[in-house]
Short mmCIF file of C-alpha atoms in Angstrom, two decimals:
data_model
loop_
_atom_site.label_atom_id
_atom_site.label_comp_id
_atom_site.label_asym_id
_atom_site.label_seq_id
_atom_site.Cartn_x
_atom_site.Cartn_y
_atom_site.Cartn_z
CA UNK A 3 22.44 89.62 122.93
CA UNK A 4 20.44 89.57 119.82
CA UNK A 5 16.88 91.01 120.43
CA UNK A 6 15.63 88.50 117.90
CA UNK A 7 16.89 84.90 118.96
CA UNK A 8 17.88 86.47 122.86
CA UNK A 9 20.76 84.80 122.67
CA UNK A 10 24.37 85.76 123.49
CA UNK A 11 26.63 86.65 119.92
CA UNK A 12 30.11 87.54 119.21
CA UNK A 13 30.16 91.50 117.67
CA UNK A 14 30.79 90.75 114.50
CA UNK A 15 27.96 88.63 113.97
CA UNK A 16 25.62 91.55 114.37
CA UNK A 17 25.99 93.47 110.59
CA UNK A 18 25.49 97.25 109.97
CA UNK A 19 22.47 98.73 108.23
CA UNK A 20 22.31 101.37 106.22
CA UNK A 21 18.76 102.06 106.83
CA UNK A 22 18.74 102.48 110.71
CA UNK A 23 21.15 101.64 113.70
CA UNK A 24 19.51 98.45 114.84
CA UNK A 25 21.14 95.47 115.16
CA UNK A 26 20.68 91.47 114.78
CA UNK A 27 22.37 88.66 114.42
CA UNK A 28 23.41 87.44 111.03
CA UNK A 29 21.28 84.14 111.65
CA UNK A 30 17.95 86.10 112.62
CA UNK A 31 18.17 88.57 109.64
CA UNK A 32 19.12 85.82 106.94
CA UNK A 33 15.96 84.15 108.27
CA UNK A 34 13.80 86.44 108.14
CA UNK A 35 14.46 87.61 104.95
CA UNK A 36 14.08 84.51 103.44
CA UNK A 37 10.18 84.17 104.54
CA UNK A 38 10.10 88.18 103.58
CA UNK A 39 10.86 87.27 100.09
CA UNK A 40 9.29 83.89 100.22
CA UNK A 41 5.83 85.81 101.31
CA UNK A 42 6.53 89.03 98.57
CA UNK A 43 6.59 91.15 101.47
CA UNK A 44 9.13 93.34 99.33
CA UNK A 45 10.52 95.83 99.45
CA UNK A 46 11.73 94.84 103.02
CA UNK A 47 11.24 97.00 106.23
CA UNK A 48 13.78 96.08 109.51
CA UNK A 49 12.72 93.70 111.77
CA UNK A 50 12.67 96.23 114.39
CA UNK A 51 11.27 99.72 112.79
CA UNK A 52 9.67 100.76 109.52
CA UNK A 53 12.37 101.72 107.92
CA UNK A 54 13.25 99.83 104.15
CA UNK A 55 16.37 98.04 104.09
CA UNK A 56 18.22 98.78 101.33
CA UNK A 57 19.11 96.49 98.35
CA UNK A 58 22.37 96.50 98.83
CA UNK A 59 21.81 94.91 102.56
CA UNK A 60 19.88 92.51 101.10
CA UNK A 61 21.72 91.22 98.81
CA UNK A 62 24.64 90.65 101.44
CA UNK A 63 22.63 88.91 103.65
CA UNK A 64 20.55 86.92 101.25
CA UNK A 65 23.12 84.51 100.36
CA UNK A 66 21.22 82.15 97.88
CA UNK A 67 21.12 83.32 94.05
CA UNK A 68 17.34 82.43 93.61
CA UNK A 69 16.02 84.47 96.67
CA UNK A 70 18.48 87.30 95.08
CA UNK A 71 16.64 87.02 91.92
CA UNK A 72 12.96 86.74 93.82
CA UNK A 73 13.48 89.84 95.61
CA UNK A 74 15.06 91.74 92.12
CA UNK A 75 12.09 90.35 90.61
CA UNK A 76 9.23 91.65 92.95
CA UNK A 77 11.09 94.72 93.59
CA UNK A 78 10.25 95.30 89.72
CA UNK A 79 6.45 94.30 89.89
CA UNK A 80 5.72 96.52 92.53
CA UNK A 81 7.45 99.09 90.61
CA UNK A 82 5.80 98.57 87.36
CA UNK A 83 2.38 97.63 88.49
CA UNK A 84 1.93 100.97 89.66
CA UNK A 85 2.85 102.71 86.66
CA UNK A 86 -0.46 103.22 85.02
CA UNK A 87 1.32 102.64 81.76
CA UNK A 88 2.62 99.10 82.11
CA UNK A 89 0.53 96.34 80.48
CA UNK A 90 1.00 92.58 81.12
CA UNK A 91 1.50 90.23 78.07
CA UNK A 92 -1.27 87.94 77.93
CA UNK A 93 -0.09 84.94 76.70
CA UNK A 94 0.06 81.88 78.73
CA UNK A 95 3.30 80.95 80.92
CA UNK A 96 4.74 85.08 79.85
CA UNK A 97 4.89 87.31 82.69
CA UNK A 98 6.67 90.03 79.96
CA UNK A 99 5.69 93.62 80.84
CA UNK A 100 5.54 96.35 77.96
CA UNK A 101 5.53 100.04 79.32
CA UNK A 102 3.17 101.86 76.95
CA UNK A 103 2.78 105.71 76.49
CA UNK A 104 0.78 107.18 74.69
CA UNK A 105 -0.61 104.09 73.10
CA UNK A 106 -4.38 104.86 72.80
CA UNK A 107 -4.52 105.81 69.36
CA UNK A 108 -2.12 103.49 68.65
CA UNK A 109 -3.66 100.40 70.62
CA UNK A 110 -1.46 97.65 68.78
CA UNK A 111 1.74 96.21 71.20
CA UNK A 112 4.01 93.58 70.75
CA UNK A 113 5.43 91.48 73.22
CA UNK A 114 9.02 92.08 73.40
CA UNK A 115 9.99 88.86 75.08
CA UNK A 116 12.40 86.88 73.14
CA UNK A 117 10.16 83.82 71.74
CA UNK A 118 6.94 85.31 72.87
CA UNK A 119 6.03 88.00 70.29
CA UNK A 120 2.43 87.97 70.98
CA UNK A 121 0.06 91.14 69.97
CA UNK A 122 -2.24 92.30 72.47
CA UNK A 123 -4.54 95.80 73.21
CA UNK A 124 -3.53 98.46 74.53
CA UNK A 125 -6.96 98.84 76.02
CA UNK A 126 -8.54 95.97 76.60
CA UNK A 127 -5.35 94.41 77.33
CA UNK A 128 -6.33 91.54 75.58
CA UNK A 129 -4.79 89.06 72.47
CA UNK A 130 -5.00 91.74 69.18
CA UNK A 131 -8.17 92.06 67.33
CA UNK A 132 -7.88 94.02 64.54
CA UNK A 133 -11.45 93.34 62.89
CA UNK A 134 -13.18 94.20 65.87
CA UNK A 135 -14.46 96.33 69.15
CA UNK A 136 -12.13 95.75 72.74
CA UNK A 137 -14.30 92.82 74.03
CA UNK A 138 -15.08 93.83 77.78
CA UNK A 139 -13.11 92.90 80.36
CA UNK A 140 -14.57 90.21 82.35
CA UNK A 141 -14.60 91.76 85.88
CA UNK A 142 -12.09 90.40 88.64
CA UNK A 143 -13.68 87.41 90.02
CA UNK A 144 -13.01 88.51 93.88
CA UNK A 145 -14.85 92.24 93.16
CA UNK A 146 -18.11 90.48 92.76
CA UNK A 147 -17.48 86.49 93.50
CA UNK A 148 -14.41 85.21 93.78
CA UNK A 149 -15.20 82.18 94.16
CA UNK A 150 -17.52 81.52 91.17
CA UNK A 151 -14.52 79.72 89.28
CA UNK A 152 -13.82 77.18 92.04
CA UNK A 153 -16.42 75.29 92.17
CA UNK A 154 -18.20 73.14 89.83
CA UNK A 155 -21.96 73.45 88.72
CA UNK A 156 -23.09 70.36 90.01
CA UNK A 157 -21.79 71.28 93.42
CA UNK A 158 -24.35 73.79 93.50
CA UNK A 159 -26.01 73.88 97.43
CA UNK A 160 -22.26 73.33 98.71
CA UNK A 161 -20.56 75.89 96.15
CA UNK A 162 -23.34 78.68 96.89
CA UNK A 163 -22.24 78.35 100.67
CA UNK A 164 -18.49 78.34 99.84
CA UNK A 165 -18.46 81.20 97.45
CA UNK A 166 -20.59 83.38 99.64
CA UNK A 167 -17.84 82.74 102.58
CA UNK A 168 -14.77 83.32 99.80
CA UNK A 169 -16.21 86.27 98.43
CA UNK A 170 -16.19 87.79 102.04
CA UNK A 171 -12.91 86.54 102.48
CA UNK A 172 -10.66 87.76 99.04
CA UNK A 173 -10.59 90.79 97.34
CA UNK A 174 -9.09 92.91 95.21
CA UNK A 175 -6.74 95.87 95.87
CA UNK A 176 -8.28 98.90 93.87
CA UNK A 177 -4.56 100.14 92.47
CA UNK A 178 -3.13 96.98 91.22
CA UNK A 179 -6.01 94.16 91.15
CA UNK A 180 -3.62 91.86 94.08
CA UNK A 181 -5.59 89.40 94.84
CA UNK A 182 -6.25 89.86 99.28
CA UNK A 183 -7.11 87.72 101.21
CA UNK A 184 -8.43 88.60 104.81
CA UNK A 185 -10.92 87.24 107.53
CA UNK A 186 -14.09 89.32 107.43
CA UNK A 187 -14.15 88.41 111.74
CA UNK A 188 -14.60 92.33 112.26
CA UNK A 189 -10.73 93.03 112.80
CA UNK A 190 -9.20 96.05 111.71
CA UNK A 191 -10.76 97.31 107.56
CA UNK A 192 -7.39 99.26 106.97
CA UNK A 193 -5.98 97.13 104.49
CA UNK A 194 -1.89 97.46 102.95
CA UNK A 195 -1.47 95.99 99.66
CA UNK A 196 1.92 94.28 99.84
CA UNK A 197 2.43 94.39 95.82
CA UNK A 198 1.66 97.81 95.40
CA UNK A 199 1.80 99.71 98.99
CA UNK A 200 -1.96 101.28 98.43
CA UNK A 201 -3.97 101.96 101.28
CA UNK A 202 -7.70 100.70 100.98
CA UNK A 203 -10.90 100.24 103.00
CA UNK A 204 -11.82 96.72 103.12
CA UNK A 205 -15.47 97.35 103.21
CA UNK A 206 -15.67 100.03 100.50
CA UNK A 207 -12.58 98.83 98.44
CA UNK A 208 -11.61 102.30 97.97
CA UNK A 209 -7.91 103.94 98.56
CA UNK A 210 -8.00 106.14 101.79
CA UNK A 211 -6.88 108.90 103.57
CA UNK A 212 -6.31 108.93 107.21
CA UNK A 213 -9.73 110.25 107.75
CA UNK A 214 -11.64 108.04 105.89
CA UNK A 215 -13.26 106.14 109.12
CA UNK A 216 -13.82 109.18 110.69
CA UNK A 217 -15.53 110.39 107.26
CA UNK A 218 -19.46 110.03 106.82
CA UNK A 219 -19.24 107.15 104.29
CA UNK A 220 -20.53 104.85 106.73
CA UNK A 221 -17.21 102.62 106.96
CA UNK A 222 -16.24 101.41 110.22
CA UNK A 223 -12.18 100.87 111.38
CA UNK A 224 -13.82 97.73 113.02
CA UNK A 225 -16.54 95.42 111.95
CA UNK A 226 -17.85 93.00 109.32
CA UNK A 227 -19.61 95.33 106.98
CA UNK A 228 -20.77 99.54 106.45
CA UNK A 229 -23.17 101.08 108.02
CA UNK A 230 -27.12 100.73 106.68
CA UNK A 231 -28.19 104.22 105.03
CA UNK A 232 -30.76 104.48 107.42
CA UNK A 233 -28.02 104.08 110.13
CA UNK A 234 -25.47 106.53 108.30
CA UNK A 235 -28.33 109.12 107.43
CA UNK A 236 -29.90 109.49 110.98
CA UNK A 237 -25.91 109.64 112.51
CA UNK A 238 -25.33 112.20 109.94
CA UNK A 239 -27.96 113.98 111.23
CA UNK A 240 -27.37 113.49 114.91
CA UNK A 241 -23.91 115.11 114.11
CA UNK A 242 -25.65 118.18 112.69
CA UNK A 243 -27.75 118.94 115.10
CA UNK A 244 -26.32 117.90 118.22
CA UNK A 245 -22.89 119.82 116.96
CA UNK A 246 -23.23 122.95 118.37
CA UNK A 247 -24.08 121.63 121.83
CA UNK A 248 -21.36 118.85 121.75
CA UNK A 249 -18.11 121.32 120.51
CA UNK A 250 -19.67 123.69 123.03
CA UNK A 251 -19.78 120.68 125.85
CA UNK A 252 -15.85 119.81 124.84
CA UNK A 253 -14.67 123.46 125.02
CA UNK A 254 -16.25 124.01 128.07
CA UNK A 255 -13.74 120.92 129.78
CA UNK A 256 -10.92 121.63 127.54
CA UNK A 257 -10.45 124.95 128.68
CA UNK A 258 -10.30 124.44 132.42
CA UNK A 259 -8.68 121.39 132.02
CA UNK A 260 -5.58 122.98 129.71
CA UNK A 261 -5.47 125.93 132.08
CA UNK A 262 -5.05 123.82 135.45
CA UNK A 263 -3.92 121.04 134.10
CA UNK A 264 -0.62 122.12 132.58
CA UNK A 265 0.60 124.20 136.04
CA UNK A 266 -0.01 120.82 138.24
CA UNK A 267 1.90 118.72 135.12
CA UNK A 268 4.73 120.87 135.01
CA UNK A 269 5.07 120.91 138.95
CA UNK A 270 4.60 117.33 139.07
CA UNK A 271 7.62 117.25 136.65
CA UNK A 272 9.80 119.63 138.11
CA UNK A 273 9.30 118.57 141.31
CA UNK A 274 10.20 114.81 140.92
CA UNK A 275 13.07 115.56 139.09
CA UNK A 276 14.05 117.94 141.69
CA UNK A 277 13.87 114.90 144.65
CA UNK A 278 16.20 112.73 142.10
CA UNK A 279 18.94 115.67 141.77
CA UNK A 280 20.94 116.95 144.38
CA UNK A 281 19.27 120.02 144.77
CA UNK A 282 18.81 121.51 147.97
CA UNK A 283 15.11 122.55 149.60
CA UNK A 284 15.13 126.35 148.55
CA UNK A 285 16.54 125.55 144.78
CA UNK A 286 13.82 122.72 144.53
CA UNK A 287 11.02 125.12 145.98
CA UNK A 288 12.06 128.14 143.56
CA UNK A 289 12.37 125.90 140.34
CA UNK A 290 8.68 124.41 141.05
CA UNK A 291 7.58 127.78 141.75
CA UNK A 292 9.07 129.58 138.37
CA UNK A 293 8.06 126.31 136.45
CA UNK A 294 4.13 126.90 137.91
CA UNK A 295 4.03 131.09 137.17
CA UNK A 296 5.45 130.02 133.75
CA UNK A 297 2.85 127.55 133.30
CA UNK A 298 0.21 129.79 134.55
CA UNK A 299 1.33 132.40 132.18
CA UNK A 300 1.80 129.87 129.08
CA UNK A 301 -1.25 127.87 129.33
CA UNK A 302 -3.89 130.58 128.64
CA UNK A 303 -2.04 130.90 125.40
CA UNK A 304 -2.07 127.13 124.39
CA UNK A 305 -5.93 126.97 125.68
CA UNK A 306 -6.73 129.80 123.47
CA UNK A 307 -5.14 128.32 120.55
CA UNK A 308 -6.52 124.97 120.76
CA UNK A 309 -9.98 125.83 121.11
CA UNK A 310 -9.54 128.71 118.60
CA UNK A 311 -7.81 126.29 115.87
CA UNK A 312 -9.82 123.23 117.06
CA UNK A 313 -13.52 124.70 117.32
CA UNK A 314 -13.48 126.19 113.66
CA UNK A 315 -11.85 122.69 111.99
CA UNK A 316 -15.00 120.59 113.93
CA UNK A 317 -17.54 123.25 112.49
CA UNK A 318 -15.89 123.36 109.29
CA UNK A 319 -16.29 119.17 109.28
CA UNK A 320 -19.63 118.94 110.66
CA UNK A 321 -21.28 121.46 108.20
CA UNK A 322 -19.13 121.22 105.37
CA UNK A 323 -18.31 117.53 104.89
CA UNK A 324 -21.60 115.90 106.56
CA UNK A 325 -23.87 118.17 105.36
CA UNK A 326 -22.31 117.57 101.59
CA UNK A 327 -22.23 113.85 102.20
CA UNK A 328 -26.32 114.11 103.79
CA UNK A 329 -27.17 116.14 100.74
CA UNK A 330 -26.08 113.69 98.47
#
């Protein structure tokens, strides 16, 4: 049965991967690559797990030429655009790339798409100008309103209100300059540029860590916007000086908790799967027995480690990172 469709298929309609061991129907996997290219969602990760399929499954399953080419084609972009050295031709209707290296004393590139030719900056990334300072480079339109170039001036009451809800809506990923488009309802910030694979905060717009919620930079993993500084400065200090009594409150129910808690687990444990087995009364009373004076002996060891690895790393946070991030 496919897991995709649920419905009853022959075993040779269920093709190998080379990425992973699961399995779907020919159907199910054609289909869903097609919207996976169709959305740019490339490269491709299995239907089931996160693991990339590779190109060569892809092309065997995609069975049209033009999705063949769409997927060779993105699989490209997202390879060049984040090469810090690849510059986009400017010219109208030319999607030409030119990897440049070393180019900034040397600003002057050529287009080497057959019947393009244009000259552009290396800099400014804009048509040559030879007589002349790089001209700036107007800013993305969705870092600061992306909206501004969709409406018209006379629509001026009505455009306000619709460019203040776009600009909440699209932005910009901070590696590659994707456009993004998300609803600011308060759902998860965490955002995955599809083009480029850079992790971002959508409040902040800048690429994170796994610790940048839990960080003092006022973003939230849920909600509309950050923190107020009056908000982030007083929680800052609440962390500081409530620290010592908080770690002190945690170790205090960590450590009986570990110590008696990990005995009555492993009983548990040993005991159930001691009922399921065909173990008689004594074997089933002497391997819950050894399994608690192991646990007993064990668990002193894992409670000391814990607190003595995790009570230094919540110090080291509260008055290293906080106190930096309140000083400044």
């Amino acid at each position: 049965e496919c897991p995709l469709c649920l419905l009853p298929q022959p075993p040779e309609a269920f093709p190998t991967l080379a990425s992973c061991a699961h399995r779907s129907c020919q159907a199910c996997l054609e289909q869903y690559l097609r919207i996976a290219v169709g959305e740019s969602r490339v490269p491709v990760a299995c239907p089931h797990c996160p693991a990339t399929l590779r190109p060569t499954d892809v092309h065997r399953l995609l069975v049209e030429p033009a999705l063949r080419d769409k997927y060779e084609e993105f699989l490209l972009r997202r390879l060049l655009v984040a090469d810090p050295g690849t510059r986009w031709c400017p010219a109208p209707d030319c999607s030409y790339a030119v990897i440049a290296y070393g180019c900034a004393e040397c600003p002057r590139l050529t287009c080497g798409r057959e019947g393009c030719g244009t000259e552009f900056c290396y800099h400014c990334r804009q048509p040559w100008h030879p007589n002349g300072p790089c001209a700036p480079v107007p800013p993305a339109p969705s870092l600061a309103n992306p909206a501004a170039q969709l409406v018209h001036p006379e629509d001026s009451a009505h455009g306000e209100t619709l460019a203040q809800a776009e600009a909440e809506d699209i932005k910009v990923c901070p590696r590659c300059s994707a456009f993004i488009m998300k609803i600011n309802d308060g759902s998860c910030n965490r955002m995955n540029c599809t083009v480029c694979g850079c992790l971002f905060c959508w409040l902040c717009l800048q690429e994170i860590s796994d610790v940048h919620f839990l960080s003092p930079s006022g973003c939230t993993f849920w909600g509309k916007r950050p923190w107020s500084r009056t908000r982030k400065i007083l929680w800052q200090l609440g962390m500081v000086l409530g620290a010592p009594m908080v770690i002190s409150l945690v170790a205090g129910i960590a450590v009986p908790v570990i110590t008696i808690g990990i005995p009555i687990y492993m009983g548990r444990k040993v005991l159930g799967q001691g009922r399921r087995s065909s173990l008689s009364g004594c074997q089933q009373c002497f391997s819950v027995t050894s399994s608690v004076l192991l646990s007993l002996f064990v668990s002193p060891i894992i409670t000391a480690v814990t607190v003595g690895v995790g009570v230094p790393l919540m110090l080291t946070y509260v008055y290293g990172v906080v106190v930096v991030s309140l000083c400044r």
